[in-house]
């Protein structure tokens, strides 16, 4: 895919490129539908119940039915809401979540933009979503929504820092911000960054959960305190957009983790005959499962404890990791 | 902001409830919050008020019993007992031994089931999803046993003045024994899942502290009282029914926080199982289930108040009789209502997230709060 970007723009490659983007959107939407389905199934199994099994065979069309329900619902905008902001907020939240996939290399050939600062692009764009969250919470003129949005802003901005710092070690070892280079470095080293950069991996996983707002850091939704946080006033397809954002981010974050720490598309145990895209899907699936697993197990952390963990534990640890990586690199490589 | 000019902030009044997932019913809390810190909290209650006490004045004593089921709908058996115990005391009715044993087994099963609901919903308040489903799944077995006994899962209407309505079904005692063994395994599972979780401990340790002095001044009872280090359990200190025949511990903690209340409730569940096991061993072979009770229940003129230890604290019934078949006045001491009074004090300075942890740790049932 990437090679089309390097050619001069013509109708042919422009259409191919646009078509590929639509195809990716289709894949992502498919993923979201079945991620929600599997989340419910996994939660069901972990909680000794069956989970959705009514709509379609094994309940496979449950989410499809849910999405149709959301799309057909009446579009409610609260009277005292800030109309313009209320309408634009779900879009502000969703666009960056899909945009980050532009730089994601699924295999060495299956990717869109192969830009030098791919990782930087991802981190920069993904932090834009917080604007959508704050706008949504503020515009809906609801106190719970406002508290949820404030928490969301504090949480996402605080955890951006350890997230970025934790990958600096990888950047140092690779010497590049390009995601394909990072995977190739892991292939040439013969070891995943998950092991070579173990502290960074742990910090990244924790910060990633906080960025995603998933359990145990699901404070911005916190249904037992804030009912559902920033999107409490949203319903119908606007709510669906927020929901979509959340799961597209899971897709994106799990992909990024796979690329950065789990060797991307490179095969395991020398099983080269299995295509890279399958390996990628398997590793990503494992991360997604891990996120759902935590959702079933963990209580929710409190906002001040979350801040303390971020600023007092994760950031110093990430800095220490950078320091040690730098020393090792200058001394031995 | 220039020098000397401060950012203008203001307090926000937040209405929590009556429709809110963590108020355990139709409880409303008007909280003034400064950021996420609660500066003042005012509980507003009465959304579920049904006037049970007034209704009781126009009913005869047997007819009042089903109304008590509906006050604390998670502990119908103990509520039944509270009512019949007062009337039995007034009339000096002797309850047959077999009935007493059935009552104790039923009440302890009830206590266990009630604490299971608390465990599940409390963890749900804290943000963990699964314990709720595990606890409810296990509780189903106990409700099944009580269903076999009385024909209902929540509103049993099982006890009668002078005994119980039905004798135990065939093989019921063996099934109780089997469920008790299963529950011991379940409790072990709850501990493994929750008790050591650092996030959980951070959420409950040192939160919602009640001092011993406050606990007494606010007339707390049950677990909130015992969490401050006061060893007071009516089953032990003023034994009613046949509780003096069993050996069991009254767990206490000294820290008075949410964690203390968690530990005590979990331990009380084990103690309830101990009592059930002993009662099963001592269970009399034969005998009546109803004592000698006059056809018309007319307690002699006068008044009486008896209290027992319900899962949520001391529950008592005050009955004033003019010698008629209906009480002249009836009054229930409802532990949820009494324990709730300390909430504004506990919430002051707590954060929004602590609010649900503190409210949940008191373990209120709105049917009982509103009466």
XYZ file of C-alpha atoms in Angstrom:
704
model
C 0.000 0.000 0.000
C 2.698 2.446 0.970
C 4.213 2.538 -2.501
C 1.113 4.316 -3.865
C 1.854 7.252 -1.621
C 5.235 7.712 -3.231
C 3.845 7.870 -6.763
C 2.479 11.131 -8.118
C -1.222 11.434 -7.497
C -3.370 10.150 -10.320
C -6.956 8.972 -10.538
C -5.934 5.332 -10.377
C -3.750 5.321 -7.326
C -5.920 7.922 -5.634
C -8.957 5.679 -5.988
C -7.034 2.599 -4.918
C -5.833 4.433 -1.878
C -9.275 5.741 -0.977
C -10.723 2.275 -1.547
C -8.129 0.789 0.772
C -9.010 3.335 3.445
C -12.679 2.385 3.174
C -11.677 -1.265 3.388
C -9.693 -0.552 6.544
C -12.687 1.265 7.998
C -14.715 -1.834 7.209
C -12.169 -4.066 8.912
C -12.057 -1.816 11.953
C -15.830 -1.659 12.227
C -15.957 -5.429 11.904
C -13.350 -5.677 14.644
C -15.305 -3.302 16.872
C -18.513 -5.284 16.434
C -16.874 -8.548 17.274
C -14.640 -7.091 19.968
C -17.783 -5.998 21.772
C -19.318 -9.395 21.176
C -16.248 -11.207 22.460
C -15.961 -8.903 25.411
C -19.476 -9.846 26.388
C -18.818 -13.519 25.745
C -15.522 -13.508 27.661
C -17.110 -11.629 30.546
C -19.926 -14.140 30.431
C -17.604 -17.099 30.671
C -15.558 -15.523 33.427
C -18.708 -14.739 35.360
C -20.160 -18.233 34.929
C -22.939 -17.201 32.617
C -23.600 -17.648 28.920
C -23.420 -14.188 27.431
C -25.339 -13.071 24.340
C -26.698 -16.084 22.407
C -30.067 -15.038 21.051
C -29.515 -13.009 17.881
C -28.185 -15.155 15.053
C -26.131 -18.332 15.485
C -24.328 -18.238 18.880
C -25.489 -14.670 19.226
C -23.100 -13.521 16.528
C -25.422 -10.760 15.336
C -26.061 -9.340 18.785
C -23.819 -6.326 18.277
C -25.188 -5.776 14.782
C -28.645 -5.591 16.284
C -27.389 -3.249 18.998
C -25.802 -0.940 16.464
C -29.008 -0.832 14.416
C -30.931 -0.021 17.542
C -28.577 2.851 18.306
C -28.784 4.174 14.770
C -32.575 4.086 14.723
C -33.005 5.813 18.059
C -34.333 9.312 18.372
C -31.586 11.886 18.296
C -31.819 13.709 21.592
C -29.958 16.928 22.254
C -30.606 18.278 25.752
C -32.288 21.668 25.737
C -29.621 23.406 27.728
C -26.704 21.774 25.982
C -24.307 23.767 23.855
C -25.662 22.506 20.577
C -22.716 23.053 18.252
C -20.192 21.571 20.649
C -22.510 18.751 21.588
C -22.767 17.706 17.955
C -19.092 18.068 17.136
C -17.724 16.309 20.242
C -18.246 12.681 19.109
C -16.576 13.516 15.805
C -13.646 15.141 17.584
C -13.235 12.014 19.637
C -13.627 9.567 16.779
C -11.524 11.080 13.996
C -8.150 10.805 15.752
C -8.890 7.235 16.783
C -9.189 6.228 13.139
C -6.470 8.598 11.952
C -3.769 6.889 13.983
C -4.279 3.716 11.984
C -2.756 5.480 8.969
C 0.752 4.733 10.213
C 0.066 1.270 11.587
C 2.048 -1.415 9.737
C 0.076 -4.652 9.865
C 2.775 -6.430 7.884
C 5.755 -5.112 5.930
C 3.504 -4.696 2.891
C 0.128 -3.984 4.502
C 0.309 -0.436 5.698
C -0.695 3.016 4.574
C 1.765 5.815 5.309
C 5.310 4.688 5.956
C 6.543 7.929 7.476
C 9.752 8.431 9.418
C 8.065 9.688 12.566
C 5.288 7.112 12.610
C 5.393 6.563 16.342
C 5.420 10.287 17.000
C 2.457 10.713 14.668
C 0.515 8.067 16.549
C 1.214 9.553 19.975
C 0.488 13.092 18.845
C -2.786 12.311 17.110
C -4.101 9.962 19.767
C -3.834 12.675 22.405
C -6.322 14.793 20.440
C -9.200 12.575 21.550
C -9.200 14.167 24.966
C -10.534 17.331 23.315
C -13.571 15.393 22.173
C -14.072 13.970 25.658
C -13.853 17.365 27.351
C -16.058 19.007 24.751
C -18.668 16.295 25.105
C -18.690 16.483 28.895
C -18.803 20.253 28.955
C -21.333 20.749 26.192
C -23.896 18.330 27.561
C -24.432 20.640 30.548
C -24.548 17.798 33.016
C -22.638 17.753 36.282
C -21.793 14.091 36.070
C -20.671 14.613 32.507
C -18.499 17.521 33.570
C -16.835 15.585 36.386
C -16.273 12.674 34.039
C -14.747 14.952 31.424
C -12.468 16.611 33.984
C -11.317 13.243 35.225
C -10.816 12.118 31.661
C -8.708 15.128 30.825
C -6.566 14.767 33.936
C -6.129 11.047 33.378
C -5.397 11.099 29.683
C -2.943 13.967 29.849
C -1.135 12.517 32.877
C -0.762 9.098 31.360
C 0.343 10.441 28.013
C 3.670 11.234 29.637
C 4.643 7.776 30.946
C 3.293 6.306 27.717
C 5.627 8.452 25.636
C 8.540 8.077 28.009
C 8.219 4.311 28.105
C 8.738 4.009 24.349
C 11.803 6.262 24.362
C 13.879 3.242 25.342
C 12.740 1.484 22.168
C 13.474 4.539 20.082
C 16.971 4.669 21.565
C 17.618 1.015 20.811
C 16.200 1.202 17.294
C 17.466 4.622 16.413
C 14.271 5.322 14.510
C 10.714 6.460 15.051
C 9.485 4.432 12.111
C 7.238 1.586 13.193
C 8.467 -0.753 10.450
C 12.059 -0.130 11.510
C 11.108 -0.980 15.080
C 9.684 -4.353 14.030
C 12.680 -5.076 11.816
C 15.019 -4.213 14.670
C 13.252 -6.827 16.808
C 13.604 -9.361 14.006
C 17.325 -8.651 13.663
C 17.860 -8.757 17.429
C 15.943 -12.016 17.635
C 14.186 -10.863 20.808
C 11.024 -8.858 21.330
C 11.197 -5.486 23.003
C 8.751 -6.911 25.532
C 11.759 -8.756 26.966
C 14.570 -6.411 25.965
C 12.634 -3.488 27.417
C 10.670 -5.274 30.138
C 10.190 -2.262 32.470
C 9.076 -0.174 29.510
C 6.629 -2.900 28.524
C 5.037 -2.954 31.963
C 4.815 0.829 32.138
C 3.396 0.920 28.622
C 0.694 -1.618 29.413
C -0.400 0.275 32.524
C -0.320 3.676 30.847
C -2.120 2.230 27.849
C -5.004 0.994 29.995
C -5.294 4.443 31.522
C -5.191 6.054 28.093
C -7.928 3.767 26.895
C -9.933 4.345 30.049
C -10.288 0.626 30.581
C -10.564 -1.202 33.876
C -8.977 -0.710 36.429
C -8.620 2.859 35.162
C -12.140 3.314 33.810
C -12.610 6.430 35.916
C -13.927 8.629 33.187
C -16.870 6.315 32.822
C -17.120 5.004 36.381
C -20.679 3.846 36.133
C -21.085 3.334 39.855
C -20.148 6.923 40.716
C -20.644 9.007 37.616
C -23.230 6.801 35.923
C -21.298 6.927 32.686
C -19.179 10.018 32.831
C -18.672 12.326 29.897
C -21.184 10.709 27.551
C -24.039 10.471 30.042
C -26.293 12.780 27.992
C -25.513 11.133 24.675
C -27.817 8.654 23.072
C -28.402 7.071 19.705
C -25.711 7.334 17.076
C -23.770 10.040 18.899
C -23.332 7.650 21.779
C -22.421 4.977 19.242
C -19.611 7.222 18.070
C -18.144 7.442 21.569
C -18.474 3.712 21.918
C -16.834 3.264 18.536
C -13.972 5.541 19.552
C -13.324 3.430 22.611
C -13.113 0.195 20.669
C -11.204 1.616 17.709
C -8.661 2.787 20.256
C -8.477 -0.706 21.655
C -7.769 -1.900 18.119
C -5.149 0.812 17.604
C -3.504 0.413 21.004
C -3.366 -3.359 20.745
C -1.834 -2.972 17.286
C 0.721 -0.494 18.582
C 1.646 -2.767 21.472
C 2.086 -5.629 19.029
C 4.330 -3.561 16.799
C 6.389 -2.017 19.573
C 6.785 -4.894 21.975
C 5.633 -8.165 20.453
C 7.574 -8.131 17.190
C 4.671 -7.106 14.970
C 4.106 -9.578 12.162
C 7.254 -11.634 12.778
C 6.481 -15.313 13.362
C 7.046 -17.173 16.616
C 8.804 -20.512 17.109
C 10.123 -20.365 13.526
C 6.660 -21.058 12.060
C 7.406 -19.032 8.938
C 4.774 -20.634 6.740
C 1.975 -18.900 8.615
C 1.460 -15.449 7.038
C 2.556 -12.405 9.028
C -0.913 -10.929 9.126
C -2.145 -13.961 11.076
C 0.647 -13.586 13.575
C -0.209 -9.942 13.889
C -3.875 -10.746 14.480
C -3.017 -13.406 17.054
C -0.737 -11.146 19.070
C -3.195 -8.296 18.886
C -5.979 -10.626 19.929
C -3.958 -11.651 22.970
C -3.596 -8.018 24.041
C -7.308 -7.394 23.495
C -8.134 -10.482 25.538
C -5.854 -9.239 28.307
C -7.728 -5.933 28.392
C -11.090 -7.701 28.653
C -9.742 -10.060 31.263
C -8.748 -7.160 33.500
C -12.204 -5.695 32.938
C -13.714 -8.788 34.524
C -11.305 -8.906 37.454
C -10.228 -5.525 38.717
C -11.898 -2.991 40.973
C -11.611 0.647 39.986
C -8.764 2.794 41.242
C -9.485 6.230 42.731
C -8.598 9.381 40.830
C -6.011 10.702 43.309
C -4.398 7.267 43.548
C -4.327 7.151 39.769
C -2.529 10.490 39.647
C -0.073 9.406 42.300
C 0.670 6.209 40.414
C 1.215 8.107 37.202
C 3.364 10.959 38.429
C 5.200 9.395 41.339
C 5.775 5.851 40.141
C 5.438 5.428 36.394
C 7.179 8.605 35.223
C 10.286 8.173 37.440
C 10.467 4.516 36.436
C 10.178 5.404 32.763
C 12.905 8.022 33.144
C 15.132 5.514 34.906
C 14.496 3.070 32.091
C 15.577 5.639 29.509
C 18.695 6.395 31.545
C 19.697 2.756 31.869
C 18.951 2.043 28.205
C 21.111 4.988 27.203
C 24.002 3.843 29.391
C 23.793 0.281 28.101
C 23.619 1.500 24.540
C 26.658 3.783 24.798
C 28.672 1.225 26.769
C 28.001 -1.978 24.849
C 26.659 -1.198 21.396
C -4.222 35.500 36.015
C -2.479 38.626 37.232
C -0.990 39.060 40.662
C -3.520 39.200 43.463
C -6.248 37.888 41.202
C -7.342 34.382 41.987
C -9.119 31.944 39.774
C -12.797 32.051 40.685
C -14.079 28.694 41.817
C -17.452 27.740 43.155
C -19.039 24.806 44.853
C -21.359 22.656 42.879
C -24.509 21.072 44.243
C -24.769 17.556 42.946
C -27.904 15.482 43.245
C -26.973 11.858 43.689
C -30.055 9.771 43.251
C -32.848 8.853 43.768
C -32.079 7.186 40.452
C -28.412 6.366 40.745
C -26.806 2.936 40.486
C -24.835 3.185 43.711
C -27.434 4.379 46.152
C -28.868 0.867 46.448
C -32.402 1.905 45.811
C -34.236 5.189 45.909
C -31.902 7.028 48.225
C -31.027 10.591 47.406
C -27.981 12.486 48.512
C -27.594 16.206 47.968
C -23.863 16.730 47.938
C -22.022 20.013 47.798
C -18.797 19.291 46.019
C -15.672 21.328 45.649
C -13.946 19.716 42.695
C -14.289 16.094 43.666
C -14.319 16.697 47.418
C -17.614 16.610 49.247
C -17.990 19.541 51.622
C -21.510 18.827 52.754
C -23.881 15.966 52.199
C -27.554 15.800 53.063
C -29.384 12.507 52.739
C -32.965 12.759 51.550
C -35.036 9.706 52.330
C -38.643 8.650 52.203
C -39.099 7.666 48.562
C -40.037 4.143 49.606
C -42.067 4.982 52.682
C -45.054 2.691 52.940
C -46.174 3.402 56.458
C -45.656 -0.118 57.737
C -46.079 0.944 61.341
C -49.379 2.684 60.705
C -50.613 -0.204 58.580
C -49.826 -2.539 61.456
C -52.370 -0.814 63.663
C -55.232 -2.076 61.531
C -53.951 -5.629 61.152
C -53.917 -8.496 63.558
C -50.587 -9.842 64.713
C -50.302 -12.665 62.199
C -51.162 -10.309 59.390
C -48.298 -7.981 60.277
C -45.663 -10.676 59.698
C -45.630 -10.441 55.866
C -45.198 -6.683 56.155
C -41.961 -7.176 58.041
C -40.608 -9.220 55.115
C -40.898 -6.140 52.975
C -38.950 -3.796 55.195
C -35.509 -5.330 54.930
C -36.228 -7.408 51.876
C -32.772 -8.966 51.983
C -33.321 -10.385 55.443
C -36.952 -11.372 55.679
C -36.311 -14.228 58.117
C -34.739 -12.072 60.811
C -37.502 -9.509 60.374
C -40.135 -12.206 60.790
C -38.428 -13.315 63.942
C -38.178 -9.811 65.336
C -41.940 -9.422 65.107
C -42.983 -12.804 66.449
C -40.379 -12.653 69.200
C -41.907 -9.508 70.678
C -45.409 -10.928 70.710
C -44.181 -14.236 72.121
C -42.387 -12.340 74.883
C -45.534 -10.360 75.700
C -47.726 -13.426 75.824
C -45.161 -15.708 77.440
C -45.533 -18.329 74.711
C -43.092 -21.185 74.818
C -41.704 -22.084 71.414
C -40.996 -25.788 70.755
C -37.357 -26.730 70.442
C -37.682 -28.002 66.893
C -39.154 -24.698 65.782
C -36.324 -22.809 67.465
C -33.721 -24.818 65.589
C -35.473 -24.298 62.272
C -35.676 -20.596 63.020
C -31.974 -20.340 63.844
C -30.930 -22.227 60.728
C -33.214 -20.077 58.602
C -31.971 -16.860 60.190
C -28.309 -17.743 59.796
C -28.825 -18.773 56.186
C -30.498 -15.429 55.773
C -27.609 -13.570 57.365
C -25.226 -15.341 55.048
C -27.317 -14.543 51.964
C -27.674 -10.934 53.039
C -23.925 -10.521 53.478
C -23.421 -12.125 50.077
C -25.593 -9.476 48.481
C -23.598 -6.864 50.313
C -20.315 -8.361 49.160
C -21.405 -8.449 45.542
C -22.919 -4.993 45.387
C -20.102 -3.431 47.370
C -17.521 -4.709 44.929
C -19.744 -3.458 42.126
C -19.679 -0.020 43.744
C -15.905 -0.181 43.925
C -15.858 -1.068 40.249
C -15.293 -4.828 40.095
C -17.918 -6.586 38.030
C -17.434 -10.276 38.575
C -17.757 -10.735 42.379
C -21.338 -9.533 42.068
C -22.229 -12.396 39.761
C -20.302 -14.965 41.764
C -22.001 -13.903 44.981
C -25.461 -13.886 43.451
C -24.951 -17.255 41.866
C -23.991 -18.731 45.233
C -26.782 -16.921 47.007
C -29.225 -18.594 44.670
C -28.519 -21.898 46.414
C -29.444 -20.439 49.784
C -32.564 -18.832 48.395
C -33.413 -22.243 46.980
C -33.189 -23.756 50.455
C -35.332 -21.039 51.972
C -37.754 -21.438 49.099
C -38.115 -25.128 49.898
C -38.775 -24.226 53.492
C -41.285 -21.431 53.044
C -42.357 -21.328 49.410
C -40.847 -17.925 48.696
C -37.432 -16.580 47.798
C -37.483 -13.171 49.440
C -40.726 -12.468 51.266
C -40.987 -15.648 53.258
C -43.810 -15.019 55.715
C -42.517 -18.155 57.378
C -42.510 -17.641 61.116
C -45.627 -17.616 63.209
C -46.256 -16.539 66.748
C -45.397 -19.680 68.670
C -43.402 -21.480 65.975
C -43.012 -21.759 62.245
C -45.512 -22.338 59.460
C -44.087 -25.489 57.866
C -41.905 -28.299 59.062
C -38.620 -28.934 57.243
C -39.113 -30.856 53.986
C -37.734 -34.356 53.503
C -33.936 -34.335 53.209
C -33.732 -30.570 53.659
C -31.212 -30.757 56.483
C -28.824 -32.799 54.336
C -29.121 -30.251 51.573
C -28.349 -27.470 54.045
C -25.253 -29.361 55.102
C -24.159 -29.728 51.473
C -24.728 -26.032 50.765
C -22.793 -25.061 53.904
C -19.813 -27.024 52.628
C -20.130 -25.392 49.208
C -20.312 -21.960 50.788
C -17.082 -22.532 52.687
C -15.389 -23.059 49.332
C -17.135 -19.978 47.925
C -15.904 -17.748 50.747
C -12.381 -18.973 50.100
C -12.922 -17.966 46.482
C -14.148 -14.481 47.436
C -11.046 -13.984 49.551
C -8.760 -15.097 46.764
C -10.446 -12.837 44.254
C -10.815 -9.692 46.328
C -9.278 -9.589 49.797
C -5.663 -9.214 48.714
C -6.246 -6.959 45.727
C -4.117 -3.863 46.224
C -6.485 -1.618 44.301
C -9.356 -2.779 46.505
C -7.326 -2.240 49.674
C -6.376 1.264 48.527
C -10.020 2.048 47.977
C -11.261 0.891 51.399
C -8.419 1.272 53.911
C -8.658 4.436 55.990
C -11.864 5.511 54.230
C -15.015 6.452 56.126
C -13.478 6.160 59.579
C -15.904 6.081 62.497
C -14.582 6.619 66.012
C -15.837 4.587 68.935
C -17.332 7.680 70.521
C -19.213 8.617 67.377
C -20.423 5.082 66.905
C -22.062 5.146 70.329
C -23.342 8.708 70.052
C -24.971 7.983 66.706
C -26.420 4.743 68.063
C -24.761 2.611 65.444
C -25.240 -1.108 65.677
C -24.207 -4.220 63.892
C -21.121 -4.191 61.730
C -20.502 -0.409 61.767
C -20.399 -0.570 65.567
C -18.190 -3.642 65.725
C -15.792 -2.099 63.214
C -14.801 0.439 65.876
C -13.735 -2.246 68.320
C -16.871 -2.541 70.445
C -17.730 -6.178 70.878
C -21.504 -6.057 70.909
C -23.600 -8.719 69.335
C -27.042 -9.454 70.735
C -26.712 -13.111 69.857
C -23.853 -13.252 72.324
C -24.552 -10.477 74.810
C -28.306 -10.830 75.228
C -28.980 -14.282 73.805
C -32.435 -14.763 72.355
C -33.916 -17.910 70.871
C -31.337 -20.663 71.455
C -28.182 -18.772 70.526
C -26.616 -19.548 73.911
C -26.235 -23.177 72.810
C -23.754 -22.446 70.054
C -20.127 -21.476 70.146
C -19.208 -18.748 67.721
C -16.967 -15.724 67.583
C -18.011 -12.101 67.321
C -15.462 -10.621 64.935
C -14.358 -7.076 65.666
C -11.868 -4.644 64.197
C -10.499 -1.455 65.663
C -9.800 0.778 62.686
C -13.454 1.712 62.036
C -12.930 2.139 58.296
C -14.543 0.508 55.281
C -11.922 -2.211 55.288
C -12.782 -3.135 58.885
C -16.418 -3.487 57.918
C -15.440 -5.637 54.960
C -13.333 -7.948 57.124
C -16.040 -8.280 59.768
C -18.778 -9.126 57.277
C -16.617 -11.726 55.596
C -15.810 -13.288 58.963
C -19.446 -13.181 60.048
C -20.319 -15.252 57.018
C -18.004 -18.000 58.238
C -19.423 -17.722 61.757
C -22.958 -18.098 60.418
C -21.911 -21.308 58.728
C -20.431 -22.511 62.036
C -23.722 -21.855 63.797
C -25.691 -23.666 61.084
C -23.411 -26.683 61.336
C -23.843 -26.876 65.107
C -27.591 -26.434 64.799
C -27.738 -29.250 62.259
C -25.872 -31.529 64.676
C -28.141 -30.687 67.597
C -31.329 -30.743 65.536
C -34.042 -32.615 67.469
C -35.417 -35.769 65.872
C -39.096 -35.131 66.322
C -41.361 -32.693 68.047
C -43.860 -29.966 67.369
C -43.252 -26.925 65.229
C -45.978 -24.845 66.826
C -46.290 -24.097 70.522
C -49.520 -23.728 72.450
C -51.012 -20.543 71.089
C -54.547 -19.291 71.731
C -56.774 -19.128 68.696
C -57.017 -15.351 68.904
C -53.727 -13.702 69.623
C -54.461 -11.006 72.156
C -51.362 -9.951 74.059
C -52.160 -8.650 77.535
C -52.441 -4.917 77.995
C -49.017 -3.328 78.165
C -45.982 -2.738 76.061
C -42.883 -4.633 75.089
C -39.722 -4.029 73.142
C -37.376 -6.798 72.086
C -34.424 -6.582 69.802
C -32.366 -9.048 67.869
C -29.224 -9.006 65.772
C -30.163 -8.672 62.119
C -27.549 -8.731 59.336
C -27.585 -4.934 59.308
C -27.596 -4.340 63.044
C -30.004 -4.267 65.921
C -33.555 -4.606 64.763
C -36.325 -4.346 67.313
C -40.061 -4.166 67.559
C -41.981 -2.151 70.097
C -45.552 -3.249 70.554
C -48.163 -1.523 72.651
C -51.219 -3.610 73.307
C -54.607 -2.672 74.720
C -55.540 -6.308 74.995
C -57.088 -6.384 71.523
C -56.163 -8.637 68.587
C -54.587 -5.639 66.873
C -51.715 -3.620 68.278
C -52.498 -0.141 69.533
C -49.145 1.076 68.332
C -46.261 -0.695 66.714
C -42.808 0.676 66.097
C -39.791 -0.864 64.510
C -36.231 0.085 65.234
C -34.737 -0.215 61.788
C -30.956 -0.560 61.826
C -30.435 0.752 58.285
C -32.189 3.955 59.244
C -30.207 4.344 62.454
C -26.871 3.540 60.831
C -27.510 5.941 57.979
C -27.600 8.944 60.292
C -23.830 9.119 60.544
C -23.433 9.353 56.758
C -23.161 13.180 56.483
C -20.386 13.122 59.056
C -18.532 10.325 57.279
C -18.857 11.958 53.891
C -17.463 15.333 54.893
C -14.123 15.740 53.151
C -14.428 12.494 51.259
C -14.176 12.387 47.487
C -16.893 11.424 45.042
C -15.350 7.998 44.592
C -15.197 7.491 48.366
C -18.857 8.413 48.589
C -19.998 5.162 47.042
C -17.438 3.171 49.041
C -18.651 4.707 52.322
C -22.354 4.460 51.567
C -21.930 0.869 50.462
C -20.007 -0.071 53.580
C -22.889 0.955 55.837
C -25.014 -1.586 53.977
C -28.437 0.012 53.884
C -31.612 -1.403 52.449
C -33.954 1.334 51.396
C -37.070 -0.633 52.246
C -35.868 -0.590 55.813
C -34.620 2.994 55.880
C -37.963 4.331 54.742
C -40.041 1.852 56.715
